[in-house]
Short mmCIF file of C-alpha atoms and ligand atoms in Angstrom, two decimals:
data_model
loop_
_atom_site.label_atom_id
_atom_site.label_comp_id
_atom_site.label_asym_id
_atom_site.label_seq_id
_atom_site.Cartn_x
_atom_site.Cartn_y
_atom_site.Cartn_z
CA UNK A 104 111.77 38.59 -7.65
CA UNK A 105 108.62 36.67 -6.08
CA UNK A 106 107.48 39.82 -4.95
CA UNK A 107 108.06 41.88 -8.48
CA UNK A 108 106.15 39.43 -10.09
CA UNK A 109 103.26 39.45 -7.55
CA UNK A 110 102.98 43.18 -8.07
CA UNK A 111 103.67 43.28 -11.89
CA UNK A 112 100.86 40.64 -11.92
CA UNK A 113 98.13 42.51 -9.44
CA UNK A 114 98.91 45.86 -11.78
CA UNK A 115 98.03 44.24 -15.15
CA UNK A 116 95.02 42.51 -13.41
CA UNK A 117 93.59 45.39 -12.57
CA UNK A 118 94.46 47.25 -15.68
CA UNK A 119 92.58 44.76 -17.99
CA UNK A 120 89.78 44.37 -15.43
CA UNK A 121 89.32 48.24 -15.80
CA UNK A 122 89.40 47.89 -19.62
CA UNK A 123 86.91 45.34 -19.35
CA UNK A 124 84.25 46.45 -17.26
CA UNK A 125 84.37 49.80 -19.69
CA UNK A 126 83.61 47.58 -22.39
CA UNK A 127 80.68 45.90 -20.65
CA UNK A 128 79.19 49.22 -19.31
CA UNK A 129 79.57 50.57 -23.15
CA UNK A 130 77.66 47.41 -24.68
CA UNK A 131 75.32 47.65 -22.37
CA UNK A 132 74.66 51.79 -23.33
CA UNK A 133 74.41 50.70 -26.54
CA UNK A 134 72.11 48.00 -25.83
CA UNK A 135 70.31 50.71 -24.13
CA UNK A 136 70.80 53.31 -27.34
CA UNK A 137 69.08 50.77 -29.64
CA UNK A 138 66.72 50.42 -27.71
CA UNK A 139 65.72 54.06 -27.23
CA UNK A 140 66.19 54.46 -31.17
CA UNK A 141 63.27 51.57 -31.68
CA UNK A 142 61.39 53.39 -29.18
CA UNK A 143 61.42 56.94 -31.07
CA UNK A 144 60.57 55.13 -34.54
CA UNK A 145 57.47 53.07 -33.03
CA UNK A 146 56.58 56.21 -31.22
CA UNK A 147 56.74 58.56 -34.51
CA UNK A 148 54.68 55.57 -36.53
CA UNK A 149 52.08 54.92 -34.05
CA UNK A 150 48.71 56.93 -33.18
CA UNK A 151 47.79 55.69 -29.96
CA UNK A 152 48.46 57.85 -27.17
CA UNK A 153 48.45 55.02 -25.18
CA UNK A 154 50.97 53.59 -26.99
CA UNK A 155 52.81 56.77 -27.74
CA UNK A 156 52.96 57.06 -23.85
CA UNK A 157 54.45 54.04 -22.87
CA UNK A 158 57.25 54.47 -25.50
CA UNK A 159 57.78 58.34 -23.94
CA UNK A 160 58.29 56.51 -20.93
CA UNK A 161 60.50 53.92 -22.12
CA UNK A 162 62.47 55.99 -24.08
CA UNK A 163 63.61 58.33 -20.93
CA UNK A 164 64.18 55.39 -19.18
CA UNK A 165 66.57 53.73 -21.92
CA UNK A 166 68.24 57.20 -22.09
CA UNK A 167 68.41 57.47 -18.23
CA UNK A 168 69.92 53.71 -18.23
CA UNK A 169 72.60 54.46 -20.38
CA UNK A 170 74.01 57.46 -19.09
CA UNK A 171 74.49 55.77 -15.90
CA UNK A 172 76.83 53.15 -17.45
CA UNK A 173 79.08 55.96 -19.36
CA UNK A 174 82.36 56.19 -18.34
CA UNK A 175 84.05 59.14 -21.03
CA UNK A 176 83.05 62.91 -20.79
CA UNK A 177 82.79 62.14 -24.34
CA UNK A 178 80.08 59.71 -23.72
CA UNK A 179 78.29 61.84 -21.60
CA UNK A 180 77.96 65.12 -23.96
CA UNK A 181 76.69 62.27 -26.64
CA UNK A 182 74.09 61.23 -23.94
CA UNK A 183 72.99 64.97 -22.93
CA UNK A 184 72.57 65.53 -26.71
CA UNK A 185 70.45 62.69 -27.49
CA UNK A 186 68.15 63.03 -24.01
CA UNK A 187 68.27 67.24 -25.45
CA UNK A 188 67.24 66.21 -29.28
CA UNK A 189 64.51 63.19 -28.10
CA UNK A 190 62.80 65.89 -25.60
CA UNK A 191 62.38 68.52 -28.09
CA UNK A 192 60.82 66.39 -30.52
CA UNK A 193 58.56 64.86 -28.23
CA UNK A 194 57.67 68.46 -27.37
CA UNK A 195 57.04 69.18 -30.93
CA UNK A 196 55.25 65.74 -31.57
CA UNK A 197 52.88 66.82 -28.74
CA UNK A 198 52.07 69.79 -29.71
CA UNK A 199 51.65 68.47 -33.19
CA UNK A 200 53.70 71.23 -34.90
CA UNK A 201 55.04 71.77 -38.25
CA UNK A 202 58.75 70.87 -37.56
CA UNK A 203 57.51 67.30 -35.57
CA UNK A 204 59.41 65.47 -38.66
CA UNK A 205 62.86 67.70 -38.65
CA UNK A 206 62.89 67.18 -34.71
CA UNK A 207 62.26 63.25 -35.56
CA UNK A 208 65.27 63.00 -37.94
CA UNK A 209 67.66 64.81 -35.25
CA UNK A 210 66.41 63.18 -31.92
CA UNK A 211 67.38 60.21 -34.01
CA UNK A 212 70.56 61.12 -35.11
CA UNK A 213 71.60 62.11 -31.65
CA UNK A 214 70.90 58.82 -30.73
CA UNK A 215 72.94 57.21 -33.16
CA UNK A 216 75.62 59.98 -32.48
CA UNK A 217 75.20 58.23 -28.74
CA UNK A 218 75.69 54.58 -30.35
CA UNK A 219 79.01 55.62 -32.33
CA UNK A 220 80.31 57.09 -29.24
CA UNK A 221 79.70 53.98 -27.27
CA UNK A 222 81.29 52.22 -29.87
CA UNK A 223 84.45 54.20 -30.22
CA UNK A 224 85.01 53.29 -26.57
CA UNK A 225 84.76 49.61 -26.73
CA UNK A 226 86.93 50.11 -29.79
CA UNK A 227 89.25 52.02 -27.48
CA UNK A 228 88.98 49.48 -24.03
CA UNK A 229 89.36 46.70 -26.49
CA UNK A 230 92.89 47.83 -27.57
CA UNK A 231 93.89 49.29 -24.27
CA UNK A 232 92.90 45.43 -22.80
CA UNK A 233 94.91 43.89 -25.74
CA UNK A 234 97.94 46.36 -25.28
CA UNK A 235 98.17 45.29 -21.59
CA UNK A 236 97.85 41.94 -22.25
CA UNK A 237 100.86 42.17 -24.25
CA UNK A 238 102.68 43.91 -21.63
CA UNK A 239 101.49 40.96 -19.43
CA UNK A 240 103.52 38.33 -21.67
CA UNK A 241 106.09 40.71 -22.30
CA UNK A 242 106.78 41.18 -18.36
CA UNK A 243 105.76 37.00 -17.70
CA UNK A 244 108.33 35.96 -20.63
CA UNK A 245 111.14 38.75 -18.85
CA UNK A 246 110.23 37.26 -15.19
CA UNK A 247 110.79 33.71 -16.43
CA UNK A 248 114.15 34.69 -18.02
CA UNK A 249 115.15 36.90 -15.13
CA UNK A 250 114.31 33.62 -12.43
CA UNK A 251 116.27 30.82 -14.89
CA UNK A 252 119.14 33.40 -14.94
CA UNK A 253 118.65 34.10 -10.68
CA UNK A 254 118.64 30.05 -9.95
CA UNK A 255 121.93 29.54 -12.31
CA UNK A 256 123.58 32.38 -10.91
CA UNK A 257 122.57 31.18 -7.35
CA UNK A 258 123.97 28.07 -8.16
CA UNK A 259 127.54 28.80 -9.83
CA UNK A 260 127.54 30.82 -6.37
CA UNK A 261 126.56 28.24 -4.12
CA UNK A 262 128.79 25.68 -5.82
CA UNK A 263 132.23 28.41 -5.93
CA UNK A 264 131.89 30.58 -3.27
CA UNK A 265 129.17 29.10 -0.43
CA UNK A 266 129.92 25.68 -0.64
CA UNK A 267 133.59 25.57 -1.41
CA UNK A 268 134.96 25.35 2.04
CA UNK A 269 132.21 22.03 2.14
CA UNK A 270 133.60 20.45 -0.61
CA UNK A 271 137.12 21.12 0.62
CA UNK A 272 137.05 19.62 3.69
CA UNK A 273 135.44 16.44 2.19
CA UNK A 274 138.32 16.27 -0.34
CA UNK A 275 140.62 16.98 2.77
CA UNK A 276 139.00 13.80 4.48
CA UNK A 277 138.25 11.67 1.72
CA UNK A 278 142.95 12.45 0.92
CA UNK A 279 142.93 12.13 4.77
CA UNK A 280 141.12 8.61 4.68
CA UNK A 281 142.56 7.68 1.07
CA UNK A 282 146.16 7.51 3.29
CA UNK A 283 147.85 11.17 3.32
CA UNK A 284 148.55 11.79 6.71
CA UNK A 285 149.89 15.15 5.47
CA UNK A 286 146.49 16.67 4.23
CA UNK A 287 144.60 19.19 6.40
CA UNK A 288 141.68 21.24 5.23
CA UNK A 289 141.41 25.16 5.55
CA UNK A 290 139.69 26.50 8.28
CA UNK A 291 137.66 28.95 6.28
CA UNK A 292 134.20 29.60 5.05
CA UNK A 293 130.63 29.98 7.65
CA UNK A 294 131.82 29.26 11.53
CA UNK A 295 130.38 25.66 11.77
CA UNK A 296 132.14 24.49 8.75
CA UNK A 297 135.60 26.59 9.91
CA UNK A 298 134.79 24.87 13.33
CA UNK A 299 134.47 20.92 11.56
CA UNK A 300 137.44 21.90 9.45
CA UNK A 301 139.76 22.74 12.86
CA UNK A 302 138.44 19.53 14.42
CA UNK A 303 139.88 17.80 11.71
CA UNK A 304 143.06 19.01 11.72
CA UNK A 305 143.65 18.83 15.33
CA UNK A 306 142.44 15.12 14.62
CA UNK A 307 145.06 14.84 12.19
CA UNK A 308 147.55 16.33 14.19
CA UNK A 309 147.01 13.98 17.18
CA UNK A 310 147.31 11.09 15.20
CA UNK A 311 150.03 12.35 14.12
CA UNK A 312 152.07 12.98 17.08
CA UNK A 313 149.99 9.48 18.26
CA UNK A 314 151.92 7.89 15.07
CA UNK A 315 155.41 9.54 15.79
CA UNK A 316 155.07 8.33 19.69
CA UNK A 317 154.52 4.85 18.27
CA UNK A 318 157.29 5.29 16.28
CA UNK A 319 159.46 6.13 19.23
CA UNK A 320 158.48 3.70 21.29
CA UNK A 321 159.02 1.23 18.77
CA UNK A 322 162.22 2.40 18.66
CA UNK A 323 163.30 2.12 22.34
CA UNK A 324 161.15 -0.71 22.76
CA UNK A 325 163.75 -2.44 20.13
CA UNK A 326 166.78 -0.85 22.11
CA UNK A 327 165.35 -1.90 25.31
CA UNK A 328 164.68 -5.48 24.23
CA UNK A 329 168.47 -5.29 22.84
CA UNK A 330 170.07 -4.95 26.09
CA UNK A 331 168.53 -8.17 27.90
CA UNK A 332 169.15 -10.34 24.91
CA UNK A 333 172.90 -8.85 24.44
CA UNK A 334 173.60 -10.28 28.61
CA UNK A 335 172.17 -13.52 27.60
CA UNK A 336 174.34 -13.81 24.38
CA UNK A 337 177.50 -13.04 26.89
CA UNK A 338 176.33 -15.25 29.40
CA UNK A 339 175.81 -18.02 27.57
CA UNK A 340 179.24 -17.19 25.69
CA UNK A 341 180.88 -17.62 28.81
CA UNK A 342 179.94 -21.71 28.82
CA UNK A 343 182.37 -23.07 26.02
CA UNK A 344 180.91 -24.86 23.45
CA UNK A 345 182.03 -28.95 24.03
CA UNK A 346 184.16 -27.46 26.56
CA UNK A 347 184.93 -27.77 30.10
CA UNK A 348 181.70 -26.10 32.43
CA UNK A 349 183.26 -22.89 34.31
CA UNK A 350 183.59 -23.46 38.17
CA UNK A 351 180.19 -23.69 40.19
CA UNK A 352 180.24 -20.54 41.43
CA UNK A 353 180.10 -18.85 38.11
CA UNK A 354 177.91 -21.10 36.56
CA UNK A 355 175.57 -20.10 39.01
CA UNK A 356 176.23 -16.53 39.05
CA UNK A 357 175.93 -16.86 34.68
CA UNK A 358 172.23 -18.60 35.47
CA UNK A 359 171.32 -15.71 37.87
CA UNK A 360 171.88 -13.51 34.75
CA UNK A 361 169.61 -15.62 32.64
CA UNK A 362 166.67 -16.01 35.02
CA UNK A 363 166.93 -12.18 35.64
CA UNK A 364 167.26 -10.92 32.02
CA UNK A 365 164.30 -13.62 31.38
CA UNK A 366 162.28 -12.45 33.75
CA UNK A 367 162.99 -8.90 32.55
CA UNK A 368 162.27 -9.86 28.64
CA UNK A 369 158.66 -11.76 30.28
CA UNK A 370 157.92 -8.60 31.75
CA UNK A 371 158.42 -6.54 28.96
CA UNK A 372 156.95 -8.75 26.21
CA UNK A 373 153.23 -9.08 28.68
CA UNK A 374 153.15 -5.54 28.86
CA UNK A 375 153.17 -4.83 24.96
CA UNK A 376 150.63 -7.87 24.76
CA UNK A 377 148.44 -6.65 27.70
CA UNK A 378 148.39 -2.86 25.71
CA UNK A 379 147.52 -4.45 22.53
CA UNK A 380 144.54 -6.59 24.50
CA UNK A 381 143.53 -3.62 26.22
CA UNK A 382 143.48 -1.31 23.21
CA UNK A 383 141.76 -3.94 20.78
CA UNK A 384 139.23 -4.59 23.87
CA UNK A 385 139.78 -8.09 24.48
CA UNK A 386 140.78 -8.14 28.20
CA UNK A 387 139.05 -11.65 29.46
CA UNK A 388 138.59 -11.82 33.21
CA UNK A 389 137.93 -14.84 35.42
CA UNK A 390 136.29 -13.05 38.09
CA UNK A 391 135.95 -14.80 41.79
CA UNK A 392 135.42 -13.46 45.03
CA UNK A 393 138.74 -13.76 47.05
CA UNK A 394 140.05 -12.76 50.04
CA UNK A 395 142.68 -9.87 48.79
CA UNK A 396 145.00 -10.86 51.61
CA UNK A 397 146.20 -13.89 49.54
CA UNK A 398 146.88 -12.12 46.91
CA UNK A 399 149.25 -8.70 48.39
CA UNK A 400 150.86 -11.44 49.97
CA UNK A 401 151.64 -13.52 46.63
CA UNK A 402 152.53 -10.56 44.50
CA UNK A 403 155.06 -9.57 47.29
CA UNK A 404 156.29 -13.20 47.24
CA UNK A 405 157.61 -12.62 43.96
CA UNK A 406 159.77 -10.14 44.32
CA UNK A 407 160.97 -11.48 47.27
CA UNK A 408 165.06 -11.81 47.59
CA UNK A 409 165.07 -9.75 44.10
CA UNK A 410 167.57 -7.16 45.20
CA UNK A 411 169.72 -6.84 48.01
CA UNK A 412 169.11 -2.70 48.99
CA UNK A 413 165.60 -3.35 49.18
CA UNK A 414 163.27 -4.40 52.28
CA UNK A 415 160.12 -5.53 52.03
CA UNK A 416 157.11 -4.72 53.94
CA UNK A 417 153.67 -5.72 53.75
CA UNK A 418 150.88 -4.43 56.34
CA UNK A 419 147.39 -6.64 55.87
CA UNK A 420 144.41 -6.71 58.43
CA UNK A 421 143.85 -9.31 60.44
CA UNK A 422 140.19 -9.96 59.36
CA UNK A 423 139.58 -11.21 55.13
CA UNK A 424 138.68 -8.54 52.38
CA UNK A 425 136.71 -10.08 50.33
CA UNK A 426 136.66 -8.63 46.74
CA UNK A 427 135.06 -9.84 43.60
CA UNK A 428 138.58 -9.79 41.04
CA UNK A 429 139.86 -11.30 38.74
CA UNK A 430 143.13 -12.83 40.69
CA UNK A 431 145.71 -12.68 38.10
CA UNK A 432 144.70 -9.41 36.99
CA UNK A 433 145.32 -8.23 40.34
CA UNK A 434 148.70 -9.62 40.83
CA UNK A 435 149.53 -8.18 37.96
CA UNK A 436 148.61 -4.66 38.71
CA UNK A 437 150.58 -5.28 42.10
CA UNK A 438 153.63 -6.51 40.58
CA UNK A 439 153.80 -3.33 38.11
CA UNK A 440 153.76 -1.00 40.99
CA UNK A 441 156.30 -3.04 42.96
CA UNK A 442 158.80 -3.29 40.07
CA UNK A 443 158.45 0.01 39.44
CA UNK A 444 159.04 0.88 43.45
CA UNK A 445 162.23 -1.28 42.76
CA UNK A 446 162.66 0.51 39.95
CA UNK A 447 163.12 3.81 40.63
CA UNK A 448 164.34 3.36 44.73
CA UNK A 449 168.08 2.55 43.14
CA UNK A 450 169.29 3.80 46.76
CA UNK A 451 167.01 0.96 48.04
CA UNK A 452 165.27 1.20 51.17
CA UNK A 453 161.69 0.27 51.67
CA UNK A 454 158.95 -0.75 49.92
CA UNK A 455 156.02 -1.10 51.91
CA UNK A 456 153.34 -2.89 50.69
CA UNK A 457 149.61 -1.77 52.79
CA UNK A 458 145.94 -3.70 52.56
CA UNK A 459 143.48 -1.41 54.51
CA UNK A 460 139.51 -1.05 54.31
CA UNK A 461 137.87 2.48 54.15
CA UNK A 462 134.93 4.00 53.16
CA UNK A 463 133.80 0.53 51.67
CA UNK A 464 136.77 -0.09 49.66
CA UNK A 465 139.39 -1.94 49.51
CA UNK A 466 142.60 0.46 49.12
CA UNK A 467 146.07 -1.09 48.80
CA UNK A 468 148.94 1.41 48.70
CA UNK A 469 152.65 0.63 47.28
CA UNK A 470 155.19 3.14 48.70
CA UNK A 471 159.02 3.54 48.11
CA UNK A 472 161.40 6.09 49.07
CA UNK A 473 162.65 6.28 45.39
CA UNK A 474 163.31 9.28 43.23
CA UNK A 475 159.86 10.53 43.12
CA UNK A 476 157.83 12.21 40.51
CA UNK A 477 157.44 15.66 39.46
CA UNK A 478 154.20 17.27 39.41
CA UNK A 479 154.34 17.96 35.78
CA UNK A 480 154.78 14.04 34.86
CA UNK A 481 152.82 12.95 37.59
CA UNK A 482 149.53 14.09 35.43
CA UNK A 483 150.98 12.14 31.91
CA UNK A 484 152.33 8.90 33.80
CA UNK A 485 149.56 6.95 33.24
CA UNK A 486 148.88 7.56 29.78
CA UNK A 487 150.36 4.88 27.16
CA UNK A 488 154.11 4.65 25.93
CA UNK A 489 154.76 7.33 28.52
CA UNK A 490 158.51 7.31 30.09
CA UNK A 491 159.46 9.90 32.50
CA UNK A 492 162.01 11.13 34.88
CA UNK A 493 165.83 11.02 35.03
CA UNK A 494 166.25 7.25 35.36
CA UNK A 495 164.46 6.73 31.98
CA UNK A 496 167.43 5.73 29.86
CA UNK A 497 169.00 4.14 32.50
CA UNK A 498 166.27 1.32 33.84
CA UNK A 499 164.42 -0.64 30.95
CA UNK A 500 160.77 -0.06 30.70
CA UNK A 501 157.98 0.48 28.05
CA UNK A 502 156.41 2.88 29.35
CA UNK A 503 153.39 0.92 29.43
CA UNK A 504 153.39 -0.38 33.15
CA UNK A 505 151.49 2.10 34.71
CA UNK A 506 149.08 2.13 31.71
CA UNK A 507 148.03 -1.22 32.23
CA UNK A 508 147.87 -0.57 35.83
CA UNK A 509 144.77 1.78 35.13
CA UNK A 510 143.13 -0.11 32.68
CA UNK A 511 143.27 -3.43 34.69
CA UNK A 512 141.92 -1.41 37.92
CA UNK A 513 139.46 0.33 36.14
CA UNK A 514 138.35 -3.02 34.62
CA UNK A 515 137.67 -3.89 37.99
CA UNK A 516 135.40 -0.41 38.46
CA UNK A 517 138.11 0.85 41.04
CA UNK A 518 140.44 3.42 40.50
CA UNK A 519 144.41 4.15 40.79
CA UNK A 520 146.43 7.70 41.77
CA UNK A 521 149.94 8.94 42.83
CA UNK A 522 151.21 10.57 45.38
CA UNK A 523 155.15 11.39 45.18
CA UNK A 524 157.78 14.30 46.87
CA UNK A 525 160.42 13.95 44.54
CA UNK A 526 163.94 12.34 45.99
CA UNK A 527 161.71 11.19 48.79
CA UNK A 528 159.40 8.55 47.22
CA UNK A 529 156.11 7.74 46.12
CA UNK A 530 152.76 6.30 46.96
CA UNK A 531 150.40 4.41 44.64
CA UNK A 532 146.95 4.21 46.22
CA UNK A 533 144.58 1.65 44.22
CA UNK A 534 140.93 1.54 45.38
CA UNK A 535 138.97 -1.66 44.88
CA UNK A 536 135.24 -1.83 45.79
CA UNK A 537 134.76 -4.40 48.39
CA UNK A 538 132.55 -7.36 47.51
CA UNK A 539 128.77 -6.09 48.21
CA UNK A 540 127.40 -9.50 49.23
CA UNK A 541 129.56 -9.28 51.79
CA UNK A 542 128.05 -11.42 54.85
CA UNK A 543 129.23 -8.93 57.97
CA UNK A 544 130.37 -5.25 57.84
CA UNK A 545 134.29 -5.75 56.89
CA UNK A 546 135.58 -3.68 59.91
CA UNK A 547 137.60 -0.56 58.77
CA UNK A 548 140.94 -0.10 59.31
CA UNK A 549 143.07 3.25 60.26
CA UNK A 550 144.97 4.78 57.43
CA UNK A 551 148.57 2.87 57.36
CA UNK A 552 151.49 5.24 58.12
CA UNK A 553 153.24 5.72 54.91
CA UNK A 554 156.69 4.30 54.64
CA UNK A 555 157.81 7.29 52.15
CA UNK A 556 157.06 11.18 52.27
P1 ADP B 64 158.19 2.19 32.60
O1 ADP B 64 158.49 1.84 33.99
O2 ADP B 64 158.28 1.07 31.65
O3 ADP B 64 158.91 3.42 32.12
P2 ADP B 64 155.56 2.78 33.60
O4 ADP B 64 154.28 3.04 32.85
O5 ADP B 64 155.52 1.67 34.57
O6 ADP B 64 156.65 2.61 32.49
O7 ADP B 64 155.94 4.12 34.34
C1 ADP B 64 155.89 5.35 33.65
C2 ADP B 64 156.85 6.35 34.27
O8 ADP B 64 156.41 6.67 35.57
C3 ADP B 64 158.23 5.81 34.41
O9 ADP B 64 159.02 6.09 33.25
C4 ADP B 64 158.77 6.55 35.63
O10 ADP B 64 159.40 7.75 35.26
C5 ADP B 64 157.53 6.88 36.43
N1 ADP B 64 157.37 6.00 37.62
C6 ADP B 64 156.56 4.92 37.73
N2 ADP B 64 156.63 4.39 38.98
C7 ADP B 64 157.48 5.16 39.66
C8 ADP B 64 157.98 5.14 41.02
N3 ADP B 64 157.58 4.21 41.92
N4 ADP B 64 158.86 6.09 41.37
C9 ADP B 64 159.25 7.05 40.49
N5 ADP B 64 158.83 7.12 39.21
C10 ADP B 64 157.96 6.19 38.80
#
């Protein structure tokens, strides 16, 4: 439309420039005309011939003059006429003849013939310049029109057509935000808004399978926590009321029930809290430089005499490895991957527990000859609320151990991985970088012989 208008606009330009230098070159012929006519009549009155001559000069030059500025064919005739009528009676005047006078009265007409013609045409450009300038508004008033009409219809376009799959995702986000997990947007319209509006809903979707596998695990969590509390209810049903205490034997046996199930119900209850630190980012750590000896040894100290199929073995170096930890932290990592050895060994057999040095680090390895793990759940164990393999419903858990195994070791900038033959065990390798202030090279040590695989 821009470019319509530009050329509508260098047309008309042009047009009424053309009708007005006609009118200029016509005034000025008719400036020239008169002139030439005032000429002739001084020339006829006077009797100088000095005089007479400079008007015969004049007069061809006035004549001369205007031709040149005559645009018509029209015009042009008028001019050869007049220069034809003015040259015979200055022929006639010179020679002094009868018919000087008759020659006079036509040279003169001719020239006025000349003027009327000049005059028609300005007449003529004048109406031609004020025709175009009406076509000018005409086509200024239609291009205005036309480019009000053009910007609403762009609009109504852009609003319904271009910028509909826009607005729809927003409403999609702003339902999505205002608390319907339900919404999701369509995935239509240019690529990069298709492409924001498939983002979304594979946002939506993962928070929604995030929401049913909190759901879940709410649910077993509650059927897990259901089990411990139902032995301590029959334990503690089994010492009467006011009555008589049962014989030693299995009021000892009832209290080995409660310190177990207690224990269990501890362990449980600091993993959820631990997650919900983790996730919400408030993990404090007291770290010290310690020698990590002391603390494989402590964590395996713990679990010491816990079941009867199971044997204990730790392997530490003679010389300290010195690690800047946070103790408790540590301990706790440890005693996550050695109740899960117990866990999921229920054959028993070893659990070896191995402190090495290599390649600057620190790596302690927890290895049982348990069930294993598959491949496939070998790459989702670590991730929250995550409960695999074929002892799941049978052994209480949350899921969550081996989660806060990661995050605590990755706290620590170290890093935690599995290694497992299933139904011949598993190794849990967690790499610790050794303190780097570290007085004296901390000699390495060879690889320990894995208990399992
Ligand atoms: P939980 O023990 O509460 O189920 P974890 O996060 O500690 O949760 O472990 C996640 C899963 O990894 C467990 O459900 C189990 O299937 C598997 N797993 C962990 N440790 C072992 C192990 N030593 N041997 C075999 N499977 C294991």
């Amino acid at each position: 439309m821009g470019i319509l208008s530009a050329a509508a606009l260098a047309v008309i330009t042009a047009a009424v420039q053309g009708a007005n230098s006609g009118i200029l070159a016509s005034a000025e012929s008719v400036r020239q005309a008169e002139e030439a006519a005032i000429d002739l009549l001084v020339h006829a009155r006077s009797s100088d011939p000095l005089v007479r001559m400079d008007h015969e000069r004049r007069l061809a030059s006035h004549l001369v003059d205007a031709d040149r500025r005559l645009a018509t064919p029209e015009e042009h005739a008028a001019a050869h006429e007049a220069v034809d009528a003015v040259g015979e009676y200055l022929l006639a005047s010179r020679a002094g003849a009868p018919g000087t006078e008759a020659s006079l009265e036509q040279a003169y007409a001719a020239v006025g013939a000349l003027v009327d013609v000049n005059m028609a045409h300005v007449r003529a450009a004048r109406a031609s310049a004020a025709r175009w300038q009406m076509i000018a508004n005409g086509a200024g008033i239609s291009l205005a029109l036309a480019m009000v009409l053009a910007s609403w219809l762009l609009g109504w376009w852009l609003k319904t057509q271009a910028l509909r799959p826009v607005l729809e995702l927003s409403d999609a986000l702003a339902r999505f935000g205002g608390g319907d997990p339900l919404v999701r947007a369509r995935e239509v319209g240019p690529e990069e808004v298709a492409r924001m509006a498939r983002d979304f809903n594979r946002m939506a979707d993962a928070l929604a399978r995030q929401r049913q596998g909190q759901a879940a695990f709410l649910a077993s969590v509650a059927h897990d926590l259901r089990n411990p509390i139902s032995a301590l209810k029959l334990t503690a049903a089994a010492v009467p009321v006011g009555g008589p205490l049962p014989p030693e034997a299995r009021t000892r046996r009832a209290f080995d029930v409660v310190r177990r199930q207690a224990v269990k119900l501890e362990r449980m209850l600091n993993d959820l809290l631990d997650t919900a630190r983790i996730e919400a980012g408030e993990v404090e750590m007291r770290v010290e430089r310690v020698d990590l000896r002391d603390h494989v040894r402590s964590a395996l100290e713990l679990f010491e005499g816990t079941s009867a199929h199971h044997r204990l073995v730790s392997e530490v170096p003679d010389h300290p490895v010195p690690v800047y930890c946070d103790p408790l932290r540590i301990e706790q990592v440890l005693a996550n991957l050695l109740s899960n050895a117990i866990k999921y060994s229920p054959g028993g057999g070893e659990v070896r527990v191995t402190l090495r040095v290599a390649s600057g680090e620190a790596v302690i390895q927890v290895a049982d000859q348990g069930i294993g793990i598959s491949e496939r759940d070998r790459a989702t164990i670590f991730e929250p609320f995550r409960r695999t393999g074929s002892l799941r419903s049978a052994v209480a858990g949350t899921g969550l151990g081996l989660y806060v195994v990661r995050r605590l070791v990755e706290a620590h900038a170290g890093s935690v991985a599995v290694a497992s033959v299933e139904g011949m065990g598993t190794i849990f390798t967690v790499r610790l970088p050794l303190a780097h202030d570290t007085p004296q090279l901390v000699p390495e040590s060879a690889p320990a012989a894995p208990a399992a695989p």
